[in-house]
Short mmCIF file of C-alpha atoms and ligand atoms in Angstrom, two decimals:
data_model
loop_
_atom_site.label_atom_id
_atom_site.label_comp_id
_atom_site.label_asym_id
_atom_site.label_seq_id
_atom_site.Cartn_x
_atom_site.Cartn_y
_atom_site.Cartn_z
CA MET A 1 97.08 136.27 327.41
CA LYS A 2 96.85 140.04 327.48
CA TYR A 3 100.00 140.36 325.35
CA LYS A 4 100.02 138.76 321.92
CA THR A 5 103.19 136.97 320.81
CA LEU A 6 102.78 138.47 317.36
CA LYS A 7 100.40 140.64 315.42
CA PHE A 8 100.51 141.89 311.86
CA GLU A 9 99.26 145.46 311.57
CA ASP A 10 99.64 148.01 308.75
CA GLY A 11 102.25 145.94 306.95
CA VAL A 12 104.37 145.57 310.09
CA LEU A 13 105.00 142.43 312.14
CA LYS A 14 104.83 143.36 315.82
CA LEU A 15 106.42 140.94 318.29
CA ILE A 16 106.24 141.22 322.06
CA ASP A 17 109.90 141.51 322.99
CA GLN A 18 110.56 138.35 325.01
CA ARG A 19 114.08 139.45 325.91
CA ILE A 20 112.73 141.99 328.36
CA LEU A 21 109.52 140.37 329.59
CA PRO A 22 108.13 140.42 332.25
CA LEU A 23 109.77 143.65 333.41
CA GLU A 24 108.99 145.62 330.25
CA LYS A 25 106.19 145.13 327.75
CA GLN A 26 107.31 146.45 324.42
CA TYR A 27 106.61 145.41 320.86
CA TYR A 28 109.50 145.01 318.45
CA GLU A 29 108.52 146.04 314.93
CA ALA A 30 109.76 144.25 311.84
CA SER A 31 108.85 145.77 308.51
CA ASN A 32 111.21 143.73 306.33
CA TYR A 33 112.58 140.19 306.36
CA LYS A 34 116.02 141.28 307.64
CA GLU A 35 114.37 142.68 310.77
CA VAL A 36 112.46 139.41 311.11
CA CYS A 37 115.77 137.49 310.94
CA GLN A 38 117.17 139.71 313.70
CA ALA A 39 114.10 139.15 315.86
CA ILE A 40 114.37 135.36 315.62
CA GLN A 41 118.15 135.22 316.03
CA LYS A 42 118.21 137.58 319.02
CA MET A 43 115.23 135.78 320.56
CA VAL A 44 112.80 138.71 320.61
CA VAL A 45 110.51 135.86 319.57
CA ARG A 46 111.26 132.26 320.54
CA GLY A 47 109.53 128.92 320.95
CA ALA A 48 109.19 126.56 318.00
CA PRO A 49 105.64 127.33 316.80
CA ALA A 50 106.10 131.10 317.31
CA ILE A 51 109.28 130.99 315.24
CA GLY A 52 107.44 129.04 312.53
CA ALA A 53 104.71 131.67 312.18
CA THR A 54 107.21 134.55 312.41
CA GLY A 55 109.32 132.97 309.66
CA ALA A 56 106.22 132.76 307.45
CA PHE A 57 105.59 136.50 307.86
CA GLY A 58 109.29 137.10 307.16
CA TYR A 59 108.99 135.17 303.91
CA TYR A 60 105.93 137.21 302.93
CA LEU A 61 107.80 140.49 303.63
CA ALA A 62 110.73 139.28 301.50
CA VAL A 63 108.44 138.57 298.52
CA LYS A 64 106.42 141.76 298.98
CA ASP A 65 109.54 143.98 299.03
CA ASN A 66 111.13 142.10 296.16
CA PHE A 67 108.05 142.68 294.01
CA LYS A 68 107.88 146.34 295.07
CA ASN A 69 111.55 146.99 294.27
CA GLU A 70 111.96 144.89 291.13
CA GLY A 71 108.48 144.96 289.62
CA ILE A 72 108.61 141.16 289.44
CA ILE A 73 109.21 138.36 291.94
CA LYS A 74 112.80 137.16 291.49
CA LEU A 75 113.12 133.63 292.83
CA ASP A 76 116.89 133.97 293.34
CA ASN A 77 116.33 136.87 295.73
CA ILE A 78 113.60 134.98 297.56
CA ASN A 79 115.79 131.91 297.94
CA GLU A 80 118.51 134.10 299.45
CA ALA A 81 116.01 135.53 301.95
CA LYS A 82 114.79 132.02 302.72
CA LYS A 83 118.35 130.90 303.45
CA GLU A 84 118.86 133.82 305.82
CA LEU A 85 115.58 133.14 307.61
CA LEU A 86 116.40 129.46 308.03
CA ALA A 87 119.88 130.19 309.34
CA THR A 88 118.57 132.23 312.28
CA ARG A 89 117.85 129.23 314.52
CA PRO A 90 118.56 125.70 313.34
CA THR A 91 116.87 123.36 315.83
CA ALA A 92 113.14 124.17 315.81
CA VAL A 93 111.78 122.49 312.68
CA ASN A 94 108.66 124.69 312.69
CA LEU A 95 110.71 127.43 311.04
CA GLN A 96 111.45 125.16 308.06
CA TRP A 97 107.86 123.95 308.10
CA GLY A 98 106.36 127.47 308.02
CA ILE A 99 108.68 128.63 305.26
CA ALA A 100 108.04 125.46 303.22
CA ARG A 101 104.30 126.20 303.37
CA MET A 102 104.91 129.72 302.09
CA GLU A 103 107.30 128.55 299.37
CA ASN A 104 104.75 126.04 298.21
CA ILE A 105 102.13 128.80 297.73
CA LEU A 106 104.66 130.97 295.89
CA LYS A 107 105.85 128.25 293.51
CA LYS A 108 102.38 126.86 292.87
CA ASN A 109 101.07 130.31 291.89
CA LEU A 110 104.13 131.42 289.94
CA SER A 111 103.60 128.48 287.63
CA LYS A 112 100.05 129.67 286.93
CA ASP A 113 99.00 132.73 285.00
CA ILE A 114 98.30 134.84 288.07
CA LYS A 115 99.26 138.49 288.57
CA GLU A 116 102.22 138.78 290.89
CA ASP A 117 100.55 141.30 293.20
CA GLU A 118 97.83 138.70 293.73
CA ILE A 119 100.50 136.16 294.68
CA VAL A 120 101.83 138.61 297.26
CA ASN A 121 98.32 138.85 298.73
CA LYS A 122 97.98 135.07 298.76
CA LEU A 123 101.23 134.83 300.71
CA LEU A 124 99.98 137.24 303.37
CA LYS A 125 96.81 135.18 303.62
CA GLU A 126 98.85 132.01 304.10
CA ALA A 127 101.02 133.55 306.84
CA LYS A 128 97.86 134.67 308.66
CA GLN A 129 96.38 131.21 308.20
CA ILE A 130 99.48 129.58 309.73
CA ALA A 131 99.12 131.89 312.73
CA LYS A 132 95.39 131.15 313.08
CA GLU A 133 95.86 127.39 312.75
CA ASP A 134 98.53 127.43 315.44
CA ILE A 135 96.09 128.67 318.08
CA GLU A 136 93.40 126.16 317.01
CA CYS A 137 95.97 123.39 317.02
CA ASN A 138 97.11 124.23 320.56
CA LYS A 139 93.54 124.23 321.84
CA SER A 140 92.93 120.81 320.36
CA LEU A 141 96.25 119.53 321.73
CA GLY A 142 95.31 120.96 325.11
CA GLU A 143 92.01 119.05 325.12
CA PHE A 144 93.76 115.75 324.39
CA GLY A 145 96.42 116.46 326.99
CA ASN A 146 93.85 117.37 329.62
CA LYS A 147 92.60 113.77 329.50
CA LEU A 148 95.92 112.69 330.98
CA ILE A 149 95.73 115.09 333.92
CA GLU A 150 94.11 114.00 337.16
CA GLN A 151 92.53 115.98 340.00
CA GLY A 152 95.13 117.65 342.18
CA ASP A 153 98.13 116.82 339.95
CA ASN A 154 101.39 118.64 340.57
CA ILE A 155 102.93 119.22 337.15
CA LEU A 156 106.54 120.11 336.44
CA THR A 157 107.32 122.08 333.29
CA HIS A 158 110.54 123.37 331.77
CA CYS A 159 111.30 126.48 329.72
CA ASN A 160 108.25 128.19 328.24
CA ALA A 161 105.94 126.21 326.00
CA GLY A 162 103.11 128.65 326.52
CA ALA A 163 101.16 131.34 324.68
CA LEU A 164 104.43 133.24 324.27
CA ALA A 165 106.17 130.29 322.59
CA THR A 166 103.32 129.91 320.11
CA VAL A 167 100.94 132.30 318.39
CA GLY A 168 98.68 131.80 321.39
CA TYR A 169 97.51 129.38 324.09
CA GLY A 170 100.62 127.19 324.17
CA THR A 171 101.46 123.50 323.96
CA ALA A 172 102.59 122.23 327.39
CA LEU A 173 100.91 125.26 328.94
CA GLY A 174 97.91 124.66 326.67
CA VAL A 175 97.43 121.32 328.44
CA ILE A 176 97.85 123.10 331.77
CA ARG A 177 95.39 125.87 330.78
CA GLN A 178 92.76 123.26 329.86
CA ALA A 179 93.23 121.28 333.06
CA HIS A 180 93.01 124.44 335.13
CA SER A 181 89.83 125.65 333.41
CA ASP A 182 88.43 122.16 333.94
CA ASN A 183 88.81 122.80 337.71
CA LYS A 184 91.31 119.99 338.16
CA ASN A 185 92.95 121.86 341.00
CA ILE A 186 96.41 121.45 339.55
CA LYS A 187 99.63 123.05 340.72
CA ILE A 188 102.58 123.86 338.49
CA TYR A 189 106.27 123.73 339.30
CA ILE A 190 108.31 125.89 336.93
CA ASP A 191 112.00 125.27 336.29
CA GLU A 192 113.70 128.65 336.00
CA THR A 193 115.52 127.29 332.89
CA ARG A 194 119.04 128.60 332.79
CA PRO A 195 120.62 130.33 331.02
CA ARG A 196 117.88 132.50 329.47
CA LEU A 197 115.35 131.96 332.23
CA GLN A 198 112.32 131.36 330.03
CA GLY A 199 110.70 129.56 332.97
CA ALA A 200 111.35 132.27 335.56
CA ARG A 201 110.50 135.14 333.25
CA LEU A 202 107.89 133.86 330.81
CA THR A 203 106.15 130.78 332.23
CA ALA A 204 105.92 132.43 335.66
CA PHE A 205 104.45 135.51 333.98
CA GLU A 206 101.85 133.47 332.10
CA MET A 207 100.85 131.48 335.18
CA LEU A 208 100.35 134.65 337.22
CA GLU A 209 98.31 136.25 334.44
CA GLU A 210 96.05 133.18 334.28
CA GLU A 211 95.97 132.80 338.06
CA ILE A 212 97.15 129.21 337.82
CA PRO A 213 98.83 128.18 341.11
CA ALA A 214 102.55 127.85 340.42
CA THR A 215 105.89 127.65 342.21
CA LEU A 216 109.18 128.70 340.68
CA ILE A 217 112.22 126.52 341.35
CA VAL A 218 115.84 126.59 340.26
CA ASP A 219 116.53 123.80 337.78
CA SER A 220 118.47 121.67 340.25
CA VAL A 221 115.47 121.34 342.62
CA ALA A 222 113.53 119.15 340.18
CA ALA A 223 115.26 115.90 341.21
CA THR A 224 114.47 116.45 344.88
CA LEU A 225 110.80 117.13 344.15
CA MET A 226 110.53 114.01 342.00
CA LYS A 227 112.26 111.84 344.59
CA LYS A 228 109.85 113.13 347.24
CA LYS A 229 106.93 112.16 344.96
CA ILE A 230 105.73 115.77 344.94
CA ILE A 231 105.64 115.81 341.13
CA ASP A 232 102.91 113.69 339.51
CA LYS A 233 103.66 114.48 335.88
CA VAL A 234 106.17 116.28 333.72
CA VAL A 235 104.81 118.13 330.67
CA VAL A 236 107.18 119.95 328.31
CA GLY A 237 107.20 121.22 324.73
CA ALA A 238 109.42 120.27 321.79
CA ASP A 239 111.51 121.93 319.11
CA ARG A 240 111.84 118.94 316.84
CA ILE A 241 110.68 115.35 317.10
CA ALA A 242 112.42 112.66 315.06
CA LYS A 243 110.50 109.82 313.37
CA ASN A 244 111.41 107.46 316.23
CA GLY A 245 110.07 109.88 318.90
CA ASP A 246 113.44 111.21 320.09
CA THR A 247 112.75 114.82 321.02
CA ALA A 248 114.84 117.98 320.95
CA ASN A 249 113.73 120.51 323.55
CA LYS A 250 115.26 123.14 325.81
CA ILE A 251 118.53 122.12 327.44
CA GLY A 252 117.76 120.31 330.69
CA THR A 253 114.75 118.40 329.36
CA PHE A 254 116.78 115.21 328.91
CA MET A 255 117.96 115.40 332.51
CA LEU A 256 114.35 115.73 333.72
CA SER A 257 113.33 112.71 331.66
CA VAL A 258 116.04 110.56 333.25
CA ILE A 259 114.91 111.51 336.76
CA ALA A 260 111.24 111.02 335.86
CA LEU A 261 112.03 107.54 334.54
CA LYS A 262 113.94 106.65 337.71
CA TYR A 263 110.97 107.63 339.89
CA ASN A 264 108.30 106.29 337.56
CA ILE A 265 106.74 109.68 336.85
CA PRO A 266 104.93 110.06 333.49
CA PHE A 267 106.89 112.27 331.11
CA TYR A 268 104.85 113.96 328.36
CA ILE A 269 105.87 115.95 325.30
CA ALA A 270 103.19 118.37 324.06
CA ALA A 271 103.76 119.51 320.49
CA PRO A 272 101.88 120.13 317.24
CA THR A 273 102.54 117.71 314.38
CA SER A 274 104.38 120.57 312.64
CA THR A 275 107.16 119.89 315.17
CA ILE A 276 107.64 116.34 313.89
CA ASP A 277 110.41 116.10 311.31
CA PHE A 278 109.49 113.23 309.04
CA GLU A 279 112.86 113.57 307.33
CA VAL A 280 114.84 112.79 310.47
CA ASP A 281 115.11 109.22 311.74
CA LYS A 282 116.58 109.74 315.20
CA GLY A 283 117.56 112.37 317.72
CA GLU A 284 121.28 112.36 317.03
CA ASP A 285 120.57 113.60 313.50
CA ILE A 286 118.99 116.80 314.85
CA GLU A 287 121.21 119.87 314.72
CA ILE A 288 121.60 121.41 318.16
CA GLU A 289 122.07 125.15 318.27
CA GLU A 290 124.97 126.46 320.34
CA ARG A 291 124.64 129.99 321.62
CA LYS A 292 126.99 132.69 322.83
CA GLU A 293 129.13 132.32 325.97
CA LYS A 294 127.73 135.57 327.34
CA GLU A 295 124.36 133.90 327.95
CA VAL A 296 126.14 131.89 330.65
CA THR A 297 128.78 134.29 331.93
CA GLU A 298 126.48 137.33 332.22
CA ILE A 299 122.99 138.08 333.52
CA ARG A 300 121.45 141.18 331.97
CA SER A 301 124.94 142.41 330.98
CA VAL A 302 126.29 141.94 334.52
CA GLN A 303 129.27 139.63 334.47
CA ILE A 304 128.97 136.73 336.90
CA ALA A 305 131.77 134.36 335.79
CA PRO A 306 135.49 135.16 335.58
CA LYS A 307 136.70 136.41 332.21
CA GLY A 308 138.52 133.73 330.24
CA ILE A 309 136.54 130.71 331.48
CA ASP A 310 135.64 128.25 328.73
CA VAL A 311 131.88 127.90 328.19
CA TYR A 312 129.72 125.26 326.51
CA ASN A 313 126.20 126.54 325.83
CA PRO A 314 123.95 124.23 323.78
CA ALA A 315 120.39 125.59 323.63
CA PHE A 316 118.71 122.17 323.39
CA ASP A 317 119.19 118.51 324.20
CA ILE A 318 117.71 115.26 323.01
CA THR A 319 115.36 113.21 325.14
CA PRO A 320 115.45 109.61 323.90
CA SER A 321 112.03 108.24 323.03
CA GLU A 322 112.33 105.45 325.64
CA ASN A 323 112.13 108.14 328.36
CA ILE A 324 108.87 109.55 326.94
CA THR A 325 105.50 108.26 328.12
CA ALA A 326 103.48 109.87 325.31
CA ILE A 327 103.50 112.71 322.80
CA ILE A 328 100.42 114.92 322.92
CA THR A 329 99.52 116.37 319.51
CA GLU A 330 96.48 118.13 318.01
CA GLN A 331 95.61 114.84 316.30
CA GLY A 332 95.65 112.85 319.52
CA ILE A 333 97.96 111.18 322.01
CA VAL A 334 100.79 109.19 320.48
CA LYS A 335 102.05 106.30 322.61
CA PRO A 336 104.95 103.89 322.09
CA PRO A 337 106.00 102.29 319.85
CA PHE A 338 106.61 105.82 318.57
CA GLY A 339 108.22 104.76 315.28
CA GLU A 340 105.05 102.99 314.25
CA ASN A 341 102.53 105.40 315.73
CA ILE A 342 104.16 108.62 314.53
CA LYS A 343 103.97 107.28 310.98
CA LYS A 344 100.17 107.05 311.31
CA LEU A 345 100.02 110.85 311.78
CA LEU A 346 101.09 111.28 308.17
CA LYS A 347 97.84 109.77 306.96
O1 MRU B 401 115.27 128.69 322.99
P1 MRU B 401 113.77 128.76 323.02
O2 MRU B 401 113.24 129.65 324.08
O3 MRU B 401 113.22 129.08 321.65
O4 MRU B 401 113.33 127.28 323.36
C1 MRU B 401 111.97 126.99 323.49
C2 MRU B 401 111.70 125.59 323.86
O5 MRU B 401 112.59 124.78 324.01
C3 MRU B 401 110.27 125.18 323.94
O6 MRU B 401 110.08 124.19 324.89
C4 MRU B 401 109.81 124.63 322.57
O7 MRU B 401 110.15 125.52 321.55
C5 MRU B 401 108.36 124.37 322.53
S1 MRU B 401 107.43 125.85 322.53
C6 MRU B 401 105.80 125.47 322.38
#
């Protein structure tokens, strides 16, 4: 991808503004954790792994500024910043995961006799490491996923689980990138993904940049394509996977899984193991974010629905594990029984 999801330069976190892509290419700059919170909440940056890495840089900025202003690192202040960062978006577990990694470095080093400015440096190193590992992880996941793709497959994807949803390369689109570079002659169908149109704006943009043959459809076309046997496989990302394999992903994913099951079409989740929440047993325990009504009643500030209409706008839904053929991770392909096989990833 020509445009990086995030880059850290001269003490500033620069995020390609995904609210205005593909029409405008602008970087949003966050130089403190409050600006990072804004970026995640307003969806300048989105996609589970990208949020995880962004949150890690936000945590670093919180500690760095706290040390600069107070002369010491005050854990109470850092815990407050952590709470604010975590509250920005509740569903994608990668945010918690990234911040937990940072907190671990902070606490481990605070208990040792190490100068606090050195701890600040260690935290920056860790945030950069999280970002680096994400790209490596996606490439590995892509290689495993590519094994499932056959010559000439037509693949349906939902939302954007691409380079823009991660630090680079992508999860579902990582699998697609690998299959394409392996000359598998694949074709992609992209759900536009109402209401925020991540498919129409971001996945379509990535596919054109990579010259991967793709067709954009409105969400409601998917069932017709599956019934007609035009779709060979569905590959999507994930925001949080429970221990039993139930998967939270962009609203509409569940519906696709039901149709895929009806027509016997393999349904794959592509996600790094950092998206698995080993604390959560099943999908119904995952918190689903609800977003503002305006996302549904307006498009780019133009009102399309009558004022006063009641709106329900959950950002994600849960696909039950029985609808999932396999989960593609950087450690390999996890097949049912998911409860048993997901546990093995811990080792
Ligand atoms: O609301 P978003 O755009 O953050 O939702 C993104 C998704 O649902 C993605 O499919 C998921 O985060 C996986 S991204 C590799």
